[in-house]
């Protein structure tokens, strides 16, 4: 999971949890408040009835009921029962509601003075009032219809608010985190564009205390050190290659002169022939390292347009001069885009080196000294496929095929250093092209070079 998604998830879950807790606390608090308020109303109702009874000298049941009916404290589905000190019922309200009571309730009131409990959907309050003259026991029951309706309304409001605001929170959090993380995404995108070809690239940043700007600054500082180290390494390789070429050239000249000298004996000439062969291989290695260092230094200007088929013909001619028994079959696809596709932007000398190395590889590892070159277009790209029959590479060898000094099992008995394909890949990367190795059929090696047009 990405950091952006993790932050969005954690913030949204936290808000959802806290809002749920807050809604539950609000609902429970209001429910307790409603219950306490309704109990107070029942108690006030009971007290007002008792006061009326105790203050009226001549008790009249019908007058009491009329007063009770017109009281401002009238309760929904109310039922009031009043008992004297001997637990005798002395008053009952006019409505048809019933209270399930027992003598035990009155005895409990005598001891504890008050109780409240639920009776079906009604709330049932018992309270004892002690006047100066006598004791009264009141059992009053009612349904808090208005309070319950408010509680239900509050519940629906809280549920709806919870669903709406949590949904908005998830959407807005995802949007806000995405917006906040946008500079980091841009920073990551810029990093991905940096490779060995553009080590001089740097990340643009502002001189602020923003963490991303600080990170960009440190990254640029790190890239400065990497570029310096990389440049020093390539400079050393280039300088060493130049310095080694001079004595090798002198040694080669001396050996060739000795071989051509008629006074040299045949045994000495044979030894010198072997030495000359080894020196030529060493010279080839140094030349390859020099080419590789120049390519890796990115000192190539790719601005000119060249016909790739002409470069391929030049490479074929050069390869055949080195290997006269090499047979190359050339095929080109005929379509409307081929002429446009063959115009490749880049350095023709480097491209010639790359294609020549692939052709040399096809000759060295073929079993019949033949290669087939096919040029065509695939998905709006120019494809150059060079194939030869011979022993193919294993899966593990294919993974490291373009690494320096990599040689497969099929290279046993052949001369080489494992730098040719590395040079090919580096040159193609500089030209925004690519090379892949395939085995379309058993004992068939195919290198596919792809160019954009």
Coordinates of C-alpha atoms in Angstrom, one line a residue:
X1 CA 0.0 0.0 0.0
X2 CA 1.4 3.4 -0.9
X3 CA 2.0 6.1 1.7
X4 CA -0.7 8.2 0.3
X5 CA -3.3 5.5 0.6
X6 CA -2.1 4.6 4.0
X7 CA -2.5 8.2 5.3
X8 CA -5.9 8.5 3.7
X9 CA -7.1 5.2 5.2
X10 CA -5.7 6.0 8.7
X11 CA -7.2 9.6 8.8
X12 CA -10.6 8.4 7.5
X13 CA -10.7 5.5 9.9
X14 CA -9.8 7.8 12.8
X15 CA -12.5 10.3 11.9
X16 CA -15.1 7.5 11.4
X17 CA -14.3 6.1 14.8
X18 CA -14.2 9.4 16.7
X19 CA -17.4 10.6 15.0
X20 CA -19.1 7.3 15.8
X21 CA -18.0 7.6 19.5
X22 CA -19.2 11.3 19.6
X23 CA -22.6 10.4 18.1
X24 CA -23.1 7.5 20.6
X25 CA -22.1 9.8 23.5
X26 CA -24.6 12.5 22.3
X27 CA -27.4 9.9 21.9
X28 CA -26.8 8.3 25.3
X29 CA -26.4 11.7 27.0
X30 CA -29.6 13.0 25.6
X31 CA -31.4 9.7 26.4
X32 CA -30.3 10.0 30.0
X33 CA -31.3 13.6 30.1
X34 CA -34.7 12.9 28.7
X35 CA -35.2 10.1 31.3
X36 CA -34.1 12.3 34.2
X37 CA -36.2 15.2 33.0
X38 CA -39.3 13.0 32.6
X39 CA -38.8 11.6 36.1
X40 CA -38.7 15.2 37.4
X41 CA -41.9 16.0 35.6
X42 CA -43.6 12.9 37.1
X43 CA -42.4 13.8 40.5
X44 CA -43.6 17.4 40.1
X45 CA -47.0 16.1 38.9
X46 CA -47.2 13.8 41.9
X47 CA -46.2 16.6 44.3
X48 CA -48.7 19.1 42.9
X49 CA -51.5 16.5 43.3
X50 CA -50.4 15.8 46.9
X51 CA -50.3 19.5 47.8
X52 CA -53.7 20.0 46.3
X53 CA -55.1 17.1 48.4
X54 CA -53.4 18.3 51.6
X55 CA -54.6 21.9 51.2
X56 CA -58.2 21.1 50.3
X57 CA -60.2 20.8 53.6
X58 CA -63.3 19.2 52.0
X59 CA -62.0 16.7 49.5
X60 CA -64.2 16.4 46.4
X61 CA -63.2 13.6 43.9
X62 CA -64.9 15.1 40.9
X63 CA -63.3 18.5 41.5
X64 CA -59.9 16.9 41.8
X65 CA -60.3 15.0 38.5
X66 CA -61.4 18.2 36.7
X67 CA -58.4 20.0 38.0
X68 CA -56.2 17.1 37.0
X69 CA -57.6 17.1 33.5
X70 CA -56.9 20.8 33.0
X71 CA -53.5 20.9 34.6
X72 CA -50.6 22.4 32.6
X73 CA -48.5 19.4 33.6
X74 CA -50.8 16.9 31.8
X75 CA -48.8 13.9 30.7
X76 CA -49.4 11.5 27.8
X77 CA -51.2 8.2 28.8
X78 CA -51.0 9.3 32.5
X79 CA -52.3 7.3 35.4
X80 CA -52.0 8.5 39.0
X81 CA -52.8 6.5 42.2
X82 CA -52.6 8.0 45.7
X83 CA -52.7 6.0 48.9
X84 CA -52.9 7.1 52.5
X85 CA -50.7 5.9 55.3
X86 CA -52.7 2.8 55.7
X87 CA -52.2 1.9 52.0
X88 CA -55.8 2.8 51.2
X89 CA -56.4 4.1 47.7
X90 CA -57.8 7.6 48.1
X91 CA -57.4 9.0 44.5
X92 CA -57.2 7.6 41.0
X93 CA -56.9 9.7 37.8
X94 CA -59.7 9.7 35.3
X95 CA -58.0 8.0 32.3
X96 CA -58.3 4.4 31.4
X97 CA -54.7 3.5 31.9
X98 CA -53.7 0.9 34.4
X99 CA -50.8 0.6 36.8
X100 CA -49.8 -2.9 37.9
X101 CA -49.0 -2.3 41.6
X102 CA -48.8 -4.3 44.7
X103 CA -48.6 -3.8 48.5
X104 CA -44.9 -4.6 48.2
X105 CA -44.4 -1.5 46.1
X106 CA -46.0 0.6 48.9
X107 CA -43.9 -1.1 51.5
X108 CA -40.8 -0.5 49.5
X109 CA -41.8 3.2 49.2
X110 CA -42.2 3.4 53.0
X111 CA -38.6 2.3 53.4
X112 CA -36.8 3.8 50.4
X113 CA -39.1 6.9 49.8
X114 CA -38.8 6.6 45.9
X115 CA -38.3 4.2 43.0
X116 CA -38.6 4.3 39.2
X117 CA -38.9 1.5 36.7
X118 CA -40.3 0.6 33.3
X119 CA -43.8 -0.8 32.8
X120 CA -44.3 -1.7 29.2
X121 CA -43.8 1.5 27.2
X122 CA -44.5 3.7 30.2
X123 CA -42.3 4.9 32.9
X124 CA -43.5 4.1 36.4
X125 CA -42.6 6.3 39.4
X126 CA -43.3 5.7 43.0
X127 CA -42.7 8.4 45.7
X128 CA -43.7 8.9 49.3
X129 CA -44.6 12.4 50.6
X130 CA -44.6 13.0 54.4
X131 CA -46.8 15.9 55.4
X132 CA -47.1 17.1 59.0
X133 CA -50.4 15.2 59.4
X134 CA -50.1 12.1 57.4
X135 CA -48.1 10.1 54.7
X136 CA -49.1 9.8 51.1
X137 CA -47.9 7.2 48.6
X138 CA -48.1 8.1 45.0
X139 CA -47.8 5.7 42.1
X140 CA -47.7 7.6 38.8
X141 CA -47.2 6.2 35.3
X142 CA -47.0 8.0 31.9
X143 CA -45.5 7.7 28.5
X144 CA -43.0 10.4 27.5
X145 CA -44.3 10.5 23.9
X146 CA -42.8 13.9 23.1
X147 CA -39.4 13.1 24.6
X148 CA -39.3 9.7 22.8
X149 CA -40.2 11.3 19.5
X150 CA -37.3 13.8 20.0
X151 CA -35.0 10.9 20.9
X152 CA -36.0 9.0 17.7
X153 CA -35.5 12.2 15.7
X154 CA -32.1 12.7 17.2
X155 CA -31.2 9.1 16.4
X156 CA -32.0 9.4 12.8
X157 CA -30.3 12.8 12.6
X158 CA -27.1 11.3 14.1
X159 CA -27.2 8.2 11.8
X160 CA -27.7 10.4 8.7
X161 CA -25.0 12.8 9.8
X162 CA -22.7 9.9 10.5
X163 CA -23.2 8.4 7.0
X164 CA -23.0 11.7 5.1
X165 CA -20.0 13.2 7.0
X166 CA -18.0 9.9 7.1
X167 CA -18.5 9.5 3.3
X168 CA -17.5 13.1 2.7
X169 CA -14.5 12.6 5.0
X170 CA -13.3 9.6 3.0
X171 CA -13.7 11.5 -0.3
X172 CA -12.2 14.8 0.9
X173 CA -9.3 13.1 2.8
X174 CA -8.3 11.1 -0.3
X175 CA -8.5 14.3 -2.3
X176 CA -6.6 16.4 0.2
X177 CA -3.9 13.8 0.8
X178 CA -3.5 13.4 -2.9
X179 CA -3.1 17.2 -3.3
X180 CA -0.6 17.4 -0.4
X181 CA 1.4 14.5 -1.7
X182 CA 1.5 15.9 -5.2
X183 CA 5.0 17.5 -4.7
X184 CA 6.3 14.2 -3.5
X185 CA 4.8 12.4 -6.6
X186 CA 6.5 15.0 -8.8
X187 CA 9.7 14.5 -6.9
X188 CA 9.4 10.7 -7.4
X189 CA 8.7 11.2 -11.1
X190 CA 11.7 13.4 -11.6
X191 CA 13.9 10.8 -9.8
X192 CA 12.7 8.0 -12.1
X193 CA 13.9 10.1 -15.2
X194 CA 17.4 10.1 -13.9
X195 CA 19.7 7.4 -15.2
X196 CA 23.4 6.9 -16.2
X197 CA 22.8 9.1 -19.3
X198 CA 21.7 12.2 -17.4
X199 CA 23.4 12.2 -14.1
X200 CA 23.7 16.0 -14.4
X201 CA 19.9 16.4 -14.0
X202 CA 18.8 18.0 -10.7
X203 CA 15.5 18.4 -8.9
X204 CA 14.0 21.9 -8.9
X205 CA 13.1 23.1 -5.4
X206 CA 12.4 26.2 -3.4
X207 CA 14.5 27.4 -0.5
X208 CA 11.9 26.8 2.2
X209 CA 11.6 24.6 5.3
X210 CA 9.2 22.3 3.5
X211 CA 10.3 18.6 4.0
X212 CA 10.1 17.8 0.3
X213 CA 12.3 20.8 -0.6
X214 CA 14.8 19.8 2.0
X215 CA 14.7 16.2 0.6
X216 CA 15.2 17.6 -2.9
X217 CA 18.2 19.6 -1.8
X218 CA 19.8 16.6 -0.1
X219 CA 19.1 14.5 -3.2
X220 CA 20.8 17.1 -5.4
X221 CA 23.8 17.1 -3.1
X222 CA 24.0 13.3 -3.3
X223 CA 23.7 13.4 -7.1
X224 CA 26.6 15.9 -7.2
X225 CA 28.8 13.4 -5.4
X226 CA 27.7 10.5 -7.6
X227 CA 28.3 12.5 -10.8
X228 CA 31.8 13.4 -9.7
X229 CA 32.6 9.8 -8.7
X230 CA 31.1 8.5 -12.0
X231 CA 33.0 11.1 -14.1
X232 CA 36.3 10.3 -12.4
X233 CA 35.8 6.6 -13.0
X234 CA 35.1 7.1 -16.7
X235 CA 37.9 9.6 -17.0
X236 CA 40.3 7.1 -15.5
X237 CA 39.1 4.3 -17.9
X238 CA 39.5 6.6 -20.9
X239 CA 42.9 7.9 -19.9
X240 CA 44.2 4.5 -19.0
X241 CA 43.0 3.1 -22.4
X242 CA 44.7 6.0 -24.2
X243 CA 47.9 5.4 -22.3
X244 CA 47.9 1.6 -22.9
X245 CA 47.3 2.0 -26.7
X246 CA 50.6 3.8 -27.3
X247 CA 52.9 1.0 -25.9
X248 CA 50.8 -1.7 -27.5
X249 CA 51.1 0.0 -30.8
X250 CA 54.8 0.2 -30.5
X251 CA 55.0 -3.5 -29.4
X252 CA 52.8 -4.5 -32.4
X253 CA 55.1 -2.6 -34.8
X254 CA 58.2 -4.2 -33.4
X255 CA 56.7 -7.7 -33.6
X256 CA 55.4 -7.2 -37.2
X257 CA 58.9 -5.8 -38.2
X258 CA 60.6 -8.8 -36.7
X259 CA 58.2 -11.2 -38.4
X260 CA 58.8 -9.5 -41.8
X261 CA 62.6 -9.6 -41.2
X262 CA 64.0 -12.4 -43.4
X263 CA 66.8 -13.0 -40.9
X264 CA 64.3 -14.1 -38.2
X265 CA 64.1 -17.9 -37.9
X266 CA 60.8 -19.7 -38.3
X267 CA 60.5 -20.8 -34.7
X268 CA 60.8 -17.2 -33.5
X269 CA 58.3 -16.1 -36.1
X270 CA 55.8 -18.6 -34.8
X271 CA 56.2 -17.4 -31.2
X272 CA 55.8 -13.8 -32.4
X273 CA 52.6 -14.7 -34.3
X274 CA 51.0 -16.0 -31.1
X275 CA 52.2 -12.9 -29.2
X276 CA 50.8 -10.6 -32.0
X277 CA 47.5 -12.4 -31.8
X278 CA 47.2 -11.9 -28.1
X279 CA 48.3 -8.2 -28.3
X280 CA 45.6 -7.7 -31.0
X281 CA 43.0 -9.1 -28.6
X282 CA 44.3 -6.9 -25.8
X283 CA 44.2 -3.9 -28.2
X284 CA 40.6 -4.8 -29.1
X285 CA 39.7 -5.0 -25.4
X286 CA 41.2 -1.5 -24.8
X287 CA 39.4 -0.1 -27.8
X288 CA 36.1 -1.6 -26.5
X289 CA 36.7 -0.1 -23.0
X290 CA 37.5 3.3 -24.6
X291 CA 34.3 3.2 -26.7
X292 CA 32.3 2.2 -23.6
X293 CA 33.7 5.0 -21.5
X294 CA 32.9 7.5 -24.2
X295 CA 29.4 6.2 -24.6
X296 CA 28.8 6.2 -20.8
X297 CA 30.1 9.7 -20.5
X298 CA 27.1 10.8 -22.6
X299 CA 29.3 13.0 -24.8
X300 CA 27.2 12.2 -27.9
X301 CA 25.1 14.7 -29.8
X302 CA 22.1 12.9 -31.4
X303 CA 20.8 15.6 -33.7
X304 CA 21.5 14.4 -37.3
X305 CA 19.2 12.2 -39.4
X306 CA 20.6 9.1 -41.0
X307 CA 19.2 6.2 -43.1
X308 CA 19.4 3.1 -40.9
X309 CA 19.5 0.8 -43.9
X310 CA 22.6 2.5 -45.2
X311 CA 24.2 2.1 -41.8
X312 CA 23.3 -1.6 -41.8
X313 CA 24.9 -2.0 -45.3
X314 CA 28.1 -0.4 -44.1
X315 CA 28.1 -2.7 -41.0
X316 CA 27.6 -5.7 -43.2
X317 CA 30.5 -4.7 -45.5
X318 CA 32.7 -4.1 -42.5
X319 CA 31.8 -7.5 -40.9
X320 CA 32.4 -9.4 -44.1
X321 CA 35.9 -7.9 -44.4
X322 CA 36.7 -9.3 -41.0
X323 CA 34.9 -12.6 -41.7
X324 CA 35.0 -13.3 -45.5
X325 CA 33.0 -16.6 -45.1
X326 CA 30.1 -14.8 -43.4
X327 CA 26.8 -14.9 -45.4
X328 CA 24.1 -12.3 -44.6
X329 CA 20.6 -12.4 -45.9
X330 CA 18.8 -9.0 -45.9
X331 CA 15.0 -8.6 -45.9
X332 CA 13.0 -5.3 -45.7
X333 CA 9.3 -4.9 -45.3
X334 CA 7.4 -2.9 -47.9
X335 CA 4.9 -0.5 -46.5
X336 CA 4.0 3.2 -46.5
X337 CA 5.8 4.0 -43.3
X338 CA 9.1 2.2 -43.9
X339 CA 10.9 5.2 -45.6
X340 CA 10.0 7.5 -42.7
X341 CA 10.9 4.9 -40.1
X342 CA 14.4 4.3 -41.6
X343 CA 15.3 7.9 -40.9
X344 CA 16.9 7.6 -37.4
X345 CA 18.2 10.5 -35.4
X346 CA 21.7 10.0 -33.9
X347 CA 25.4 9.4 -34.5
X348 CA 26.0 7.2 -37.5
X349 CA 29.4 6.0 -36.3
X350 CA 28.1 4.8 -33.0
X351 CA 25.1 3.1 -34.7
X352 CA 27.4 1.4 -37.1
X353 CA 29.5 0.1 -34.2
X354 CA 26.4 -1.2 -32.5
X355 CA 25.1 -3.1 -35.5
X356 CA 28.5 -4.4 -36.4
X357 CA 28.9 -5.8 -32.9
X358 CA 25.5 -7.6 -33.2
X359 CA 26.6 -9.0 -36.6
X360 CA 29.9 -10.2 -35.2
X361 CA 28.1 -11.9 -32.4
X362 CA 25.8 -13.6 -34.9
X363 CA 28.8 -14.9 -36.9
X364 CA 30.8 -16.1 -33.9
X365 CA 27.9 -18.0 -32.3
X366 CA 26.3 -19.4 -35.5
X367 CA 26.7 -23.0 -36.6
X368 CA 26.5 -22.2 -40.3
X369 CA 28.2 -18.8 -40.6
X370 CA 25.0 -17.2 -41.7
X371 CA 22.7 -14.5 -40.4
X372 CA 19.3 -13.0 -41.4
X373 CA 18.5 -9.3 -41.1
X374 CA 14.8 -8.4 -41.3
X375 CA 13.6 -4.7 -41.2
X376 CA 10.0 -3.8 -40.6
X377 CA 7.6 -1.8 -38.4
X378 CA 5.9 -3.0 -35.3
X379 CA 3.5 -0.8 -33.3
X380 CA 4.7 2.4 -34.9
X381 CA 8.3 1.5 -34.2
X382 CA 11.1 0.4 -36.5
X383 CA 12.3 -3.2 -35.9
X384 CA 15.7 -4.6 -36.9
X385 CA 15.8 -8.4 -36.2
X386 CA 19.1 -10.1 -36.6
X387 CA 19.0 -13.9 -36.2
X388 CA 21.3 -16.9 -36.5
X389 CA 21.1 -20.6 -35.9
X390 CA 23.2 -22.0 -33.1
X391 CA 23.3 -22.9 -29.4
X392 CA 20.9 -20.7 -27.4
X393 CA 21.3 -19.1 -24.0
X394 CA 19.8 -20.4 -20.7
X395 CA 17.3 -18.4 -18.7
X396 CA 19.9 -17.4 -16.2
X397 CA 22.3 -16.3 -18.9
X398 CA 19.7 -14.2 -20.6
X399 CA 19.2 -12.2 -17.3
X400 CA 22.8 -10.9 -17.4
X401 CA 23.2 -10.9 -21.2
X402 CA 24.0 -7.2 -21.4
X403 CA 26.2 -6.9 -18.4
X404 CA 29.9 -6.2 -18.9
X405 CA 32.2 -9.2 -19.4
X406 CA 29.3 -11.6 -19.4
X407 CA 29.9 -14.7 -21.5
X408 CA 27.6 -17.7 -21.8
X409 CA 28.3 -21.4 -22.0
X410 CA 28.1 -21.2 -25.8
X411 CA 31.1 -18.8 -25.7
X412 CA 33.6 -21.6 -24.8
X413 CA 36.3 -21.9 -27.5
X414 CA 35.5 -18.5 -28.9
X415 CA 37.6 -15.3 -28.6
X416 CA 35.9 -12.3 -26.9
X417 CA 35.6 -10.3 -23.8
X418 CA 31.9 -10.0 -23.2
X419 CA 31.7 -6.2 -23.9
X420 CA 30.2 -6.2 -27.4
X421 CA 26.5 -6.4 -26.3
X422 CA 27.1 -4.0 -23.4
X423 CA 28.3 -1.5 -25.9
X424 CA 25.4 -2.1 -28.2
X425 CA 22.9 -1.6 -25.4
X426 CA 24.5 1.6 -24.2
X427 CA 24.6 3.1 -27.7
X428 CA 20.9 2.2 -28.3
X429 CA 19.9 3.7 -25.0
X430 CA 21.5 7.0 -26.0
X431 CA 19.4 6.8 -29.2
X432 CA 16.2 6.1 -27.3
X433 CA 16.2 2.6 -28.8
X434 CA 16.3 -0.9 -27.2
X435 CA 17.6 -4.4 -27.8
X436 CA 16.1 -7.7 -26.6
X437 CA 17.2 -11.3 -27.0
X438 CA 14.6 -13.9 -28.0
X439 CA 14.5 -17.6 -28.9
X440 CA 11.7 -17.9 -31.4
X441 CA 12.6 -21.5 -32.3
X442 CA 14.9 -24.1 -30.9
X443 CA 18.6 -23.4 -31.7
X444 CA 17.7 -19.9 -33.1
X445 CA 19.1 -16.8 -31.6
X446 CA 17.4 -13.5 -32.4
X447 CA 18.3 -9.9 -31.4
X448 CA 15.6 -7.4 -32.0
X449 CA 16.6 -3.7 -32.1
X450 CA 13.7 -1.3 -31.9
X451 CA 13.8 2.4 -32.8
X452 CA 11.2 5.1 -32.4
X453 CA 10.1 7.2 -35.4

